[in-house]
Amino acid sequence: MASTAYARGSKPPAGPGERRQPRLAKELSRIEPKKLGIGLVAGCCLALLTYISFARLFAIYSPVFESTSMVMKNAPPASTAVPSMEEAVPVQKKIEVEGGEDLAGGATEPKEPGFPEETKIEEKEEEIPAETKSTQKEETAVTKPEDGGDKTEEAKAKITCDENAVDEGFPYARPSVCELTGDVRVSPKEKTMFFVNPSGAGPLDDNGEKKIRPYARKDTFLLPGVVEVTIKSVASPVSAPACARRHDVPAVVFSTAGYTDNFFHDNTDVMIPLFLSTAHFAGEVQLLITNYKPWWVAKFAPLLKKLSNYEVINFEKEEEVHCFPGGQLGLYRDRDLIIGPHPTRNPRNLTMVDYNRFLRRAFGLPRDAPAVLGEKMAVRPKMLMIERKGTRKLLNLRAVQALCEELGFEVTVAEAGADVRAFAETVNAADVLLAVHGAGLTNQIFLPTGAVLVQIVPWGKMDWMATNFYGQPARDMQLRYVEYYVSEEETTLKDKYSRDHYVFKNPMQIHAGGWPALAEIVMKQDVMKTSYYIAGQSTQDVVRVLKSIYTYG
């Protein structure tokens, strides 16, 4: 699965013209370009130095690191009546979390410089307008009869379901997500979450059930492979299976099926939705995974341990019935690599900057900001170039590397590997990340705030995908973003198609063919960077600007 596709059969909105190169100032148009073959690279690298310099100077006088403080509070669900049956019910095993408490508490971790003090506030149930409830959520609260529950307090059973709205401009319908408060009994063997709900009311079918495939991307191509889990409403505890293990924290059930093992989808379809859905529990939540992949769980173990203080439960292998004071089936999500405000899906106003902070703590990444450049360069700015070995290769990458080193960058070329922590450390050490459009750009999540991201966009009317998958997320993470669109002369498609072919004459016709056409044409090209201009400035002009800002050390 290529990482940067829209849903099968959908099309991105038409973007502006294919070549969206910045305008040149009139005085620059008179500059006679030297025929350097890969002259653009020099201009690109010098432009990046300018970008970093301005970013750091700006940061000195007007810090950009103020972001929404992470609101992390353990808010246990309402208590529920205990069934009147004698059962041996062991409590779940709590695990030692690497690095101390969860990011919400941060008791054993040093405070990250540049971010405001985290505060805990009392969570209040927001009053949602009636029209919002009718379109986004169906909610039912049912009071249990006194003769069947705890008479010392009013016990309630509540089910709330987000019934997947589609945001304007976003091609994926959001999957259904249901939250349950009350007596919840998970029977993995039956693929069922039994919910003690005396009235039987709620967003359920005629059989008192709700079926969900808990993968956070509603893609008709992949959903059949996701294990379906049923919420089943029962009238009383005696109608539910007996508890083998009782937990005092809520459960969250989700799937690692779909497009996982592609780093873009690992984050957009699982880790970011999981963060959005569980961060406020401050580790006091039990995770149950369907379509369990041991290698995937091991790969992201530091993040899973940061979100939950308990061993992950393999939904397929578990035989016993687990009982919880509440639960959630499915994960809330926003757009790809984006977390925006929303009254129900994101009531705590988390942001991608919060997710970046969470990643740094989970992996122990030290850098929150890029190198400081002032009147003198005390250190050489570090650039990381991500090398692709399959498609969309940067054919003259080594030449680009040599020129960037000559211009003053300390350049590292690396291919993103399976060891997430190791590559996260490599990315976090960089001031500039450069890569051709693809899953490798997802690693921008590990960059220090204020660093520079450069995306080389292949030929093929890729404006919408480039912006929505990587450009806007970079801005939301408070990164400095630069993009370069390759020309007809810089793509290997020129060796396969004539200039009269629709690939060059009308690239939107490629998109009309859906994902298969994009995968076959756009995603299989290689590129070169040979243009002389970037960001509206020539090499000579950039050098002149740089000299006016600082002196090389």
Coordinates of C-alpha atoms in Angstrom, one line a residue:
M1 CA 0.0 0.0 0.0
A2 CA 1.4 3.3 -1.0
S3 CA 1.3 5.7 1.9
T4 CA 0.0 8.8 0.2
A5 CA -3.2 7.6 -1.5
Y6 CA -6.8 8.9 -1.1
A7 CA -9.5 6.3 -0.5
R8 CA -10.0 3.9 -3.4
G9 CA -12.3 5.4 -6.0
S10 CA -12.2 8.9 -4.5
K11 CA -10.5 11.9 -6.2
P12 CA -8.8 15.0 -4.7
P13 CA -10.3 18.4 -5.5
A14 CA -8.7 20.1 -8.4
G15 CA -5.7 22.1 -7.4
P16 CA -4.0 25.1 -9.0
G17 CA -1.7 24.7 -11.9
E18 CA 0.7 21.8 -12.0
R19 CA 3.8 23.9 -11.6
R20 CA 3.4 26.1 -8.5
Q21 CA 6.8 27.5 -8.4
P22 CA 7.1 30.8 -6.4
R23 CA 7.3 34.1 -8.4
L24 CA 10.6 35.8 -9.0
A25 CA 11.1 39.4 -8.1
K26 CA 11.7 41.6 -11.2
E27 CA 15.3 42.2 -10.3
L28 CA 15.9 38.5 -10.0
S29 CA 14.6 37.9 -13.5
R30 CA 17.6 39.7 -14.9
I31 CA 20.1 37.4 -13.2
E32 CA 21.8 35.2 -15.8
P33 CA 21.6 31.6 -14.5
K34 CA 24.8 29.7 -14.6
K35 CA 24.5 26.3 -16.2
L36 CA 25.4 24.1 -13.2
G37 CA 23.3 21.1 -14.0
I38 CA 22.1 20.8 -10.4
G39 CA 22.2 24.5 -9.6
L40 CA 18.8 24.4 -7.9
V41 CA 20.3 22.4 -5.1
A42 CA 22.7 25.1 -4.1
G43 CA 19.8 27.6 -4.1
C44 CA 17.6 25.2 -2.2
C45 CA 20.2 24.6 0.5
L46 CA 21.1 28.3 0.9
A47 CA 17.4 29.2 1.0
L48 CA 17.0 26.7 3.8
L49 CA 19.8 28.4 5.8
T50 CA 17.9 31.6 5.4
Y51 CA 14.7 29.9 6.6
I52 CA 16.4 28.5 9.7
S53 CA 18.1 31.8 10.5
F54 CA 14.8 33.7 10.3
A55 CA 13.1 31.1 12.3
R56 CA 15.6 31.2 15.1
L57 CA 15.9 35.0 15.2
F58 CA 12.1 35.1 15.3
A59 CA 12.1 32.5 18.1
I60 CA 14.4 34.7 20.2
Y61 CA 12.0 37.6 20.3
S62 CA 8.7 35.9 19.9
P63 CA 8.7 32.3 21.0
V64 CA 6.6 30.0 18.9
F65 CA 6.5 27.2 21.3
E66 CA 3.3 28.1 23.1
S67 CA 0.8 25.4 22.4
T68 CA -2.2 23.9 24.0
S69 CA -1.1 22.3 27.3
M70 CA -1.8 18.7 27.5
V71 CA -4.8 18.1 29.8
M72 CA -4.3 14.7 31.2
K73 CA -6.5 13.6 34.1
N74 CA -7.6 10.2 35.2
A75 CA -11.4 10.5 35.1
P76 CA -12.9 7.1 36.0
P77 CA -16.3 6.4 34.6
A78 CA -19.4 6.3 36.7
S79 CA -19.6 3.3 39.1
T80 CA -21.7 0.4 38.3
A81 CA -23.6 -2.2 40.2
V82 CA -21.7 -5.4 41.0
P83 CA -23.4 -8.6 39.9
S84 CA -24.8 -10.6 42.8
M85 CA -22.8 -13.7 42.0
E86 CA -19.7 -15.0 43.8
E87 CA -16.8 -15.0 41.3
A88 CA -13.1 -15.3 41.5
V89 CA -12.1 -12.2 39.7
P90 CA -8.4 -11.4 39.5
V91 CA -7.4 -7.7 38.9
Q92 CA -5.5 -6.8 35.8
K93 CA -1.7 -6.8 36.0
K94 CA -0.1 -3.3 36.0
I95 CA 3.2 -3.0 34.1
E96 CA 6.2 -0.9 34.8
V97 CA 6.2 2.1 32.4
E98 CA 9.5 2.9 30.9
G99 CA 10.6 6.4 31.8
G100 CA 8.3 6.8 34.8
E101 CA 4.7 8.0 34.8
D102 CA 2.6 8.7 31.7
L103 CA 3.1 12.1 30.0
A104 CA 0.1 13.5 31.8
G105 CA 1.8 13.2 35.2
G106 CA 5.4 13.5 34.1
A107 CA 6.5 13.0 37.7
T108 CA 9.8 11.2 36.9
E109 CA 10.6 13.1 33.7
P110 CA 12.4 16.5 33.4
K111 CA 10.2 19.3 32.1
E112 CA 10.7 20.1 28.5
P113 CA 12.1 23.6 28.0
G114 CA 10.0 26.0 25.8
F115 CA 6.6 24.6 26.7
P116 CA 4.2 26.1 29.3
E117 CA 3.5 24.4 32.6
E118 CA 1.1 21.5 32.2
T119 CA -2.0 21.9 34.3
K120 CA -4.7 19.5 35.3
I121 CA -8.3 20.7 35.2
E122 CA -11.5 19.2 36.2
E123 CA -13.2 17.6 33.2
K124 CA -16.8 18.7 32.7
E125 CA -19.3 17.1 30.5
E126 CA -19.9 19.6 27.7
E127 CA -23.4 20.6 26.8
I128 CA -23.8 19.8 23.2
P129 CA -26.5 21.6 21.2
A130 CA -29.4 19.5 20.2
E131 CA -28.6 19.9 16.5
T132 CA -25.1 18.7 17.1
K133 CA -26.3 15.6 18.9
S134 CA -28.7 14.7 16.1
T135 CA -26.0 14.8 13.4
Q136 CA -22.9 13.6 15.2
K137 CA -23.8 11.6 18.3
E138 CA -26.7 9.6 19.6
E139 CA -26.7 9.5 23.4
T140 CA -28.8 7.5 25.9
A141 CA -28.5 7.6 29.7
V142 CA -30.5 4.9 31.5
T143 CA -31.0 4.8 35.3
K144 CA -30.8 1.3 36.7
P145 CA -33.6 0.1 38.9
E146 CA -32.8 0.3 42.6
D147 CA -33.6 -3.3 43.2
G148 CA -30.9 -4.5 40.8
G149 CA -28.0 -2.1 41.6
D150 CA -26.2 -0.1 44.1
K151 CA -28.7 1.7 46.3
T152 CA -26.1 4.1 47.8
E153 CA -25.7 6.1 44.6
E154 CA -27.6 6.6 41.3
A155 CA -26.0 4.1 38.9
K156 CA -26.3 4.8 35.2
A157 CA -25.7 3.0 32.0
K158 CA -24.8 5.2 29.1
I159 CA -23.9 4.5 25.4
T160 CA -22.7 7.3 23.1
C161 CA -21.8 6.7 19.5
D162 CA -20.1 9.0 17.0
E163 CA -21.7 8.0 13.7
N164 CA -19.0 9.1 11.2
A165 CA -19.4 12.5 9.6
V166 CA -17.3 13.5 6.6
D167 CA -15.5 16.8 6.9
E168 CA -15.5 19.0 3.9
G169 CA -12.5 18.4 1.7
F170 CA -11.6 15.1 3.5
P171 CA -12.3 12.0 1.5
Y172 CA -12.5 9.5 4.3
A173 CA -15.7 8.8 6.1
R174 CA -14.9 8.4 9.8
P175 CA -15.6 5.0 11.3
S176 CA -18.2 4.6 14.0
V177 CA -17.0 4.8 17.6
C178 CA -19.0 4.0 20.7
E179 CA -18.3 4.8 24.3
L180 CA -19.9 2.8 27.1
T181 CA -20.3 3.8 30.8
G182 CA -21.5 1.1 33.1
D183 CA -21.1 -2.7 33.5
V184 CA -19.2 -3.7 30.4
R185 CA -18.1 -7.4 29.9
V186 CA -15.8 -8.2 27.1
S187 CA -15.9 -11.7 25.7
P188 CA -13.1 -11.9 23.1
K189 CA -14.1 -15.5 22.3
E190 CA -17.6 -14.3 21.3
K191 CA -16.2 -11.1 19.8
T192 CA -18.7 -9.3 21.9
M193 CA -18.9 -6.5 24.4
F194 CA -21.9 -7.2 26.7
F195 CA -23.4 -4.0 28.1
V196 CA -25.7 -4.2 31.1
N197 CA -28.4 -1.7 29.9
P198 CA -31.8 -2.4 31.7
S199 CA -33.9 -0.2 29.4
G200 CA -32.3 -1.5 26.2
A201 CA -32.3 2.1 24.8
G202 CA -29.5 3.5 22.7
P203 CA -28.2 3.6 19.1
L204 CA -28.8 -0.2 18.7
D205 CA -30.5 -2.4 16.2
D206 CA -33.7 -4.3 16.8
N207 CA -31.7 -7.1 18.4
G208 CA -30.2 -4.6 20.9
E209 CA -26.8 -4.8 19.1
K210 CA -24.3 -2.5 17.4
K211 CA -21.6 -4.0 15.2
I212 CA -18.3 -2.1 14.5
R213 CA -15.0 -2.9 12.8
P214 CA -12.7 -0.9 15.0
Y215 CA -10.1 0.3 12.5
A216 CA -9.7 4.1 12.3
R217 CA -10.1 4.4 8.5
K218 CA -13.4 3.7 6.9
D219 CA -12.0 2.2 3.7
T220 CA -14.3 -0.2 1.9
F221 CA -11.3 -2.0 0.4
L222 CA -9.8 -3.0 3.7
L223 CA -12.6 -3.2 6.2
P224 CA -13.7 -6.7 5.4
G225 CA -10.3 -7.8 6.8
V226 CA -11.0 -6.1 10.2
V227 CA -12.5 -8.2 13.0
E228 CA -16.1 -7.2 13.6
V229 CA -16.9 -6.7 17.3
T230 CA -20.5 -6.6 18.6
I231 CA -21.9 -4.4 21.4
K232 CA -24.8 -6.4 22.9
S233 CA -27.2 -4.8 25.3
V234 CA -28.5 -7.1 28.1
A235 CA -31.2 -6.3 30.6
S236 CA -29.4 -7.4 33.8
P237 CA -26.0 -8.8 35.0
V238 CA -27.4 -12.3 35.1
S239 CA -28.0 -12.1 31.4
A240 CA -24.3 -11.4 30.8
P241 CA -21.4 -13.9 31.0
A242 CA -19.7 -14.2 34.4
C243 CA -16.6 -12.2 35.0
A244 CA -13.3 -14.1 35.0
R245 CA -11.2 -11.0 35.5
R246 CA -12.4 -7.6 36.8
H247 CA -10.7 -4.4 36.0
D248 CA -11.1 -1.0 37.7
V249 CA -10.1 1.0 34.6
P250 CA -12.0 1.4 31.3
A251 CA -11.3 -0.7 28.2
V252 CA -10.5 0.5 24.6
V253 CA -10.8 -2.0 21.8
F254 CA -9.2 -1.2 18.5
S255 CA -7.7 -3.0 15.4
T256 CA -4.2 -3.0 13.9
A257 CA -5.4 -4.5 10.6
G258 CA -5.6 -2.4 7.4
Y259 CA -2.6 -0.6 6.2
T260 CA -0.4 -0.9 9.3
D261 CA 3.3 -1.6 8.7
N262 CA 3.3 1.5 6.5
F263 CA 4.7 4.2 8.8
F264 CA 2.2 6.8 7.5
H265 CA -0.7 4.6 8.3
D266 CA 0.8 3.4 11.5
N267 CA 0.4 6.9 12.7
T268 CA -2.7 8.2 10.9
D269 CA -4.8 5.0 11.4
V270 CA -3.6 3.8 14.8
M271 CA -1.2 5.8 16.9
I272 CA -2.6 9.3 16.5
P273 CA -6.3 8.1 16.9
L274 CA -5.2 6.1 20.0
F275 CA -3.5 9.1 21.4
L276 CA -6.6 11.2 20.8
S277 CA -8.8 8.6 22.3
T278 CA -6.8 7.7 25.4
A279 CA -4.2 10.3 26.4
H280 CA -6.6 11.8 29.0
F281 CA -6.7 8.6 30.9
A282 CA -3.1 9.2 32.0
G283 CA -2.3 5.5 31.6
E284 CA -5.3 4.2 33.5
V285 CA -6.9 2.4 30.6
Q286 CA -6.7 -1.2 29.3
L287 CA -6.0 -1.7 25.6
L288 CA -7.4 -4.7 23.7
I289 CA -6.2 -5.2 20.2
T290 CA -8.0 -7.1 17.4
N291 CA -6.1 -8.3 14.4
Y292 CA -3.2 -8.5 16.8
K293 CA 0.2 -8.4 15.2
P294 CA 3.0 -9.2 17.7
W295 CA 5.7 -7.5 15.6
W296 CA 3.6 -4.3 15.4
V297 CA 3.0 -4.3 19.1
A298 CA 6.7 -4.8 19.7
K299 CA 7.6 -2.0 17.2
F300 CA 5.4 0.6 19.0
A301 CA 5.8 -0.8 22.5
P302 CA 7.3 2.5 23.9
L303 CA 4.2 4.4 22.8
L304 CA 1.7 1.8 23.9
K305 CA 3.3 1.7 27.4
K306 CA 3.2 5.4 27.6
L307 CA -0.6 5.4 26.9
S308 CA -1.5 2.4 29.2
N309 CA 0.0 1.2 32.4
Y310 CA -1.3 -2.4 31.7
E311 CA -0.2 -5.2 29.4
V312 CA -1.9 -5.1 26.1
I313 CA -4.5 -7.9 25.7
N314 CA -4.5 -9.9 22.5
F315 CA -8.2 -10.0 21.6
E316 CA -8.0 -13.1 19.4
K317 CA -6.1 -15.2 21.9
E318 CA -7.9 -14.3 25.1
E319 CA -10.4 -16.9 26.4
E320 CA -11.6 -15.3 29.6
V321 CA -14.4 -12.7 30.1
H322 CA -13.0 -9.3 31.3
C323 CA -15.3 -6.9 33.1
F324 CA -14.8 -3.1 33.1
P325 CA -16.6 0.0 34.5
G326 CA -16.8 1.3 31.0
G327 CA -15.3 1.0 27.5
Q328 CA -14.8 2.3 24.0
L329 CA -15.1 0.4 20.8
G330 CA -13.1 2.0 18.0
L331 CA -10.9 5.1 17.9
Y332 CA -11.6 8.8 17.3
R333 CA -9.6 10.3 14.4
D334 CA -9.1 13.5 12.5
R335 CA -7.5 14.0 9.2
D336 CA -4.2 12.4 8.3
L337 CA -1.4 13.7 10.6
I338 CA -3.7 16.4 11.8
I339 CA -5.5 16.9 15.1
G340 CA -8.0 19.7 15.1
P341 CA -10.5 21.1 17.7
H342 CA -13.9 19.3 17.9
P343 CA -16.5 19.4 20.6
T344 CA -17.0 15.6 20.8
R345 CA -14.0 13.9 19.1
N346 CA -11.4 16.2 20.7
P347 CA -13.0 18.0 23.7
R348 CA -9.6 18.6 25.3
N349 CA -8.3 20.5 22.3
L350 CA -5.2 18.3 21.8
T351 CA -2.9 19.3 18.9
M352 CA -0.2 17.7 16.8
V353 CA 2.3 19.7 19.0
D354 CA 1.0 17.7 21.9
Y355 CA 1.5 14.5 19.9
N356 CA 5.1 15.6 19.1
R357 CA 5.7 16.1 22.8
F358 CA 4.3 12.7 23.6
L359 CA 6.6 11.1 21.1
R360 CA 9.7 12.8 22.5
R361 CA 8.9 11.6 26.0
A362 CA 8.1 8.1 24.9
F363 CA 11.3 7.7 22.9
G364 CA 13.5 9.9 25.1
L365 CA 14.2 12.4 22.3
P366 CA 16.3 15.3 23.6
R367 CA 15.8 18.2 21.1
D368 CA 12.8 20.5 21.3
A369 CA 14.3 23.2 19.0
P370 CA 16.8 23.3 16.1
A371 CA 20.2 24.7 16.2
V372 CA 20.4 28.4 17.0
L373 CA 21.9 30.6 14.3
G374 CA 22.9 34.1 15.1
E375 CA 25.7 36.5 14.1
K376 CA 28.0 33.5 13.9
M377 CA 27.3 29.9 13.2
A378 CA 28.6 28.1 16.3
V379 CA 27.5 24.8 14.8
R380 CA 26.8 23.6 11.3
P381 CA 23.1 23.1 10.7
K382 CA 22.3 19.4 10.3
M383 CA 20.3 18.1 7.3
L384 CA 18.8 14.6 7.0
M385 CA 18.0 13.3 3.5
I386 CA 15.7 10.3 3.5
E387 CA 16.8 7.9 0.8
R388 CA 14.2 5.8 -1.1
K389 CA 15.2 2.5 -2.6
G390 CA 12.0 1.6 -4.4
T391 CA 10.1 4.2 -6.3
R392 CA 10.3 8.0 -6.3
K393 CA 14.0 8.0 -5.8
L394 CA 16.0 11.2 -5.9
L395 CA 18.4 10.1 -8.7
N396 CA 21.1 12.6 -8.1
L397 CA 20.9 12.4 -4.3
R398 CA 24.7 12.0 -3.8
A399 CA 25.4 15.1 -5.9
V400 CA 22.8 17.0 -3.8
Q401 CA 24.5 15.8 -0.6
A402 CA 27.9 17.0 -1.8
L403 CA 26.7 20.4 -2.7
C404 CA 24.8 20.8 0.6
E405 CA 28.0 19.9 2.5
E406 CA 29.9 22.4 0.5
L407 CA 27.4 25.1 1.4
G408 CA 27.8 24.4 5.1
F409 CA 25.4 21.7 6.1
E410 CA 26.3 18.6 8.0
V411 CA 24.4 16.1 5.9
T412 CA 23.2 12.6 6.8
V413 CA 21.6 10.3 4.2
A414 CA 19.5 7.5 5.7
E415 CA 16.7 5.1 4.8
A416 CA 13.9 4.9 7.3
G417 CA 14.1 1.5 8.9
A418 CA 12.0 -0.8 11.1
D419 CA 13.6 0.4 14.3
V420 CA 11.3 3.3 15.0
R421 CA 13.2 4.6 18.1
A422 CA 16.6 4.6 16.3
F423 CA 15.3 6.5 13.3
A424 CA 13.4 8.9 15.6
E425 CA 16.7 9.8 17.2
T426 CA 18.3 10.4 13.8
V427 CA 15.4 12.7 12.7
N428 CA 15.3 14.6 16.0
A429 CA 19.0 15.4 15.6
A430 CA 18.3 17.2 12.3
D431 CA 17.5 20.9 11.7
V432 CA 16.3 20.2 8.1
L433 CA 14.5 17.1 6.8
L434 CA 14.4 16.6 3.0
A435 CA 12.6 13.8 1.2
V436 CA 10.6 13.0 -1.9
H437 CA 6.8 12.7 -1.3
G438 CA 6.1 9.4 0.5
A439 CA 5.8 7.8 3.8
G440 CA 9.3 8.8 4.8
L441 CA 8.0 12.4 5.3
T442 CA 5.8 11.1 8.2
N443 CA 9.1 11.2 10.2
Q444 CA 8.6 15.0 10.5
I445 CA 6.7 14.1 13.7
F446 CA 10.2 13.6 15.4
L447 CA 11.7 16.9 14.2
P448 CA 12.3 19.6 16.9
T449 CA 9.7 22.3 16.9
G450 CA 10.8 25.1 14.5
A451 CA 12.9 22.8 12.2
V452 CA 12.5 22.9 8.4
L453 CA 10.8 20.3 6.2
V454 CA 11.4 20.2 2.5
Q455 CA 9.1 18.1 0.3
I456 CA 10.0 17.3 -3.3
V457 CA 6.7 16.8 -5.0
P458 CA 6.7 14.4 -8.1
W459 CA 5.0 15.3 -11.4
G460 CA 1.3 14.6 -11.7
K461 CA -0.9 17.3 -10.2
M462 CA 0.0 16.3 -6.7
D463 CA -0.9 19.7 -5.1
W464 CA -3.8 18.3 -3.0
M465 CA -1.9 15.3 -1.7
A466 CA 1.3 17.2 -1.0
T467 CA -0.5 19.8 1.0
N468 CA -3.0 17.7 2.9
F469 CA -0.7 14.7 3.7
Y470 CA 2.5 16.6 4.7
G471 CA 2.4 20.3 4.1
Q472 CA -0.4 21.4 6.4
P473 CA 0.6 18.8 9.1
A474 CA 4.1 20.4 9.1
R475 CA 2.6 23.8 9.7
D476 CA 0.4 22.4 12.5
M477 CA 3.5 21.0 14.1
Q478 CA 5.1 24.5 14.0
L479 CA 7.7 23.4 11.4
R480 CA 9.0 25.6 8.6
Y481 CA 7.7 24.1 5.4
V482 CA 9.2 24.3 1.9
E483 CA 8.0 22.4 -1.1
Y484 CA 9.4 22.0 -4.6
Y485 CA 7.4 20.7 -7.6
V486 CA 9.5 18.9 -10.2
S487 CA 9.2 19.9 -13.8
E488 CA 8.6 17.8 -16.9
E489 CA 12.4 17.7 -17.3
E490 CA 13.0 16.4 -13.8
T491 CA 10.8 13.2 -13.9
T492 CA 11.5 9.9 -15.5
L493 CA 8.0 9.9 -16.9
K494 CA 9.4 11.9 -19.8
D495 CA 11.3 8.7 -20.8
K496 CA 8.1 6.7 -20.9
Y497 CA 5.4 9.1 -22.2
S498 CA 5.5 11.7 -25.1
R499 CA 5.0 15.3 -24.3
D500 CA 1.6 15.1 -26.1
H501 CA 0.4 12.4 -23.7
Y502 CA -2.3 13.3 -21.1
V503 CA 0.3 12.6 -18.4
F504 CA 1.9 16.0 -19.4
K505 CA -1.0 17.7 -21.2
N506 CA -3.7 17.0 -18.6
P507 CA -2.4 15.3 -15.4
M508 CA -5.8 15.4 -13.7
Q509 CA -6.8 12.7 -16.1
I510 CA -4.5 10.4 -14.1
H511 CA -6.5 11.1 -11.0
A512 CA -9.7 10.4 -12.8
G513 CA -8.5 6.8 -13.0
G514 CA -8.5 6.6 -9.2
W515 CA -5.8 4.9 -7.0
P516 CA -4.8 2.2 -9.6
A517 CA -3.8 4.9 -12.1
L518 CA -2.0 7.0 -9.5
A519 CA -0.1 4.0 -8.2
E520 CA 1.0 2.9 -11.7
I521 CA 2.0 6.3 -13.1
V522 CA 2.6 9.0 -10.5
M523 CA 3.9 6.8 -7.6
K524 CA 6.4 4.8 -9.8
Q525 CA 8.4 7.8 -11.2
D526 CA 11.9 8.9 -10.1
V527 CA 13.0 12.5 -9.9
M528 CA 16.0 14.8 -10.2
K529 CA 16.5 18.3 -8.9
T530 CA 18.1 20.4 -11.6
S531 CA 16.2 23.7 -11.5
Y532 CA 18.1 26.8 -10.5
Y533 CA 15.5 28.6 -8.4
I534 CA 13.6 27.9 -5.3
A535 CA 11.5 30.1 -3.0
G536 CA 11.8 32.9 -5.6
Q537 CA 15.5 33.5 -5.1
S538 CA 18.6 32.6 -7.1
T539 CA 21.8 31.3 -5.6
Q540 CA 23.5 34.7 -5.8
D541 CA 20.5 36.5 -4.2
V542 CA 20.3 34.0 -1.3
V543 CA 24.0 34.4 -0.6
R544 CA 23.5 38.2 -0.5
V545 CA 20.6 37.8 2.0
L546 CA 22.6 35.4 4.1
K547 CA 25.5 37.7 4.4
S548 CA 23.2 40.5 5.6
I549 CA 22.0 38.2 8.5
Y550 CA 25.1 36.5 9.8
T551 CA 28.7 35.9 9.2
Y552 CA 29.9 32.4 8.6
G553 CA 31.8 31.1 11.7

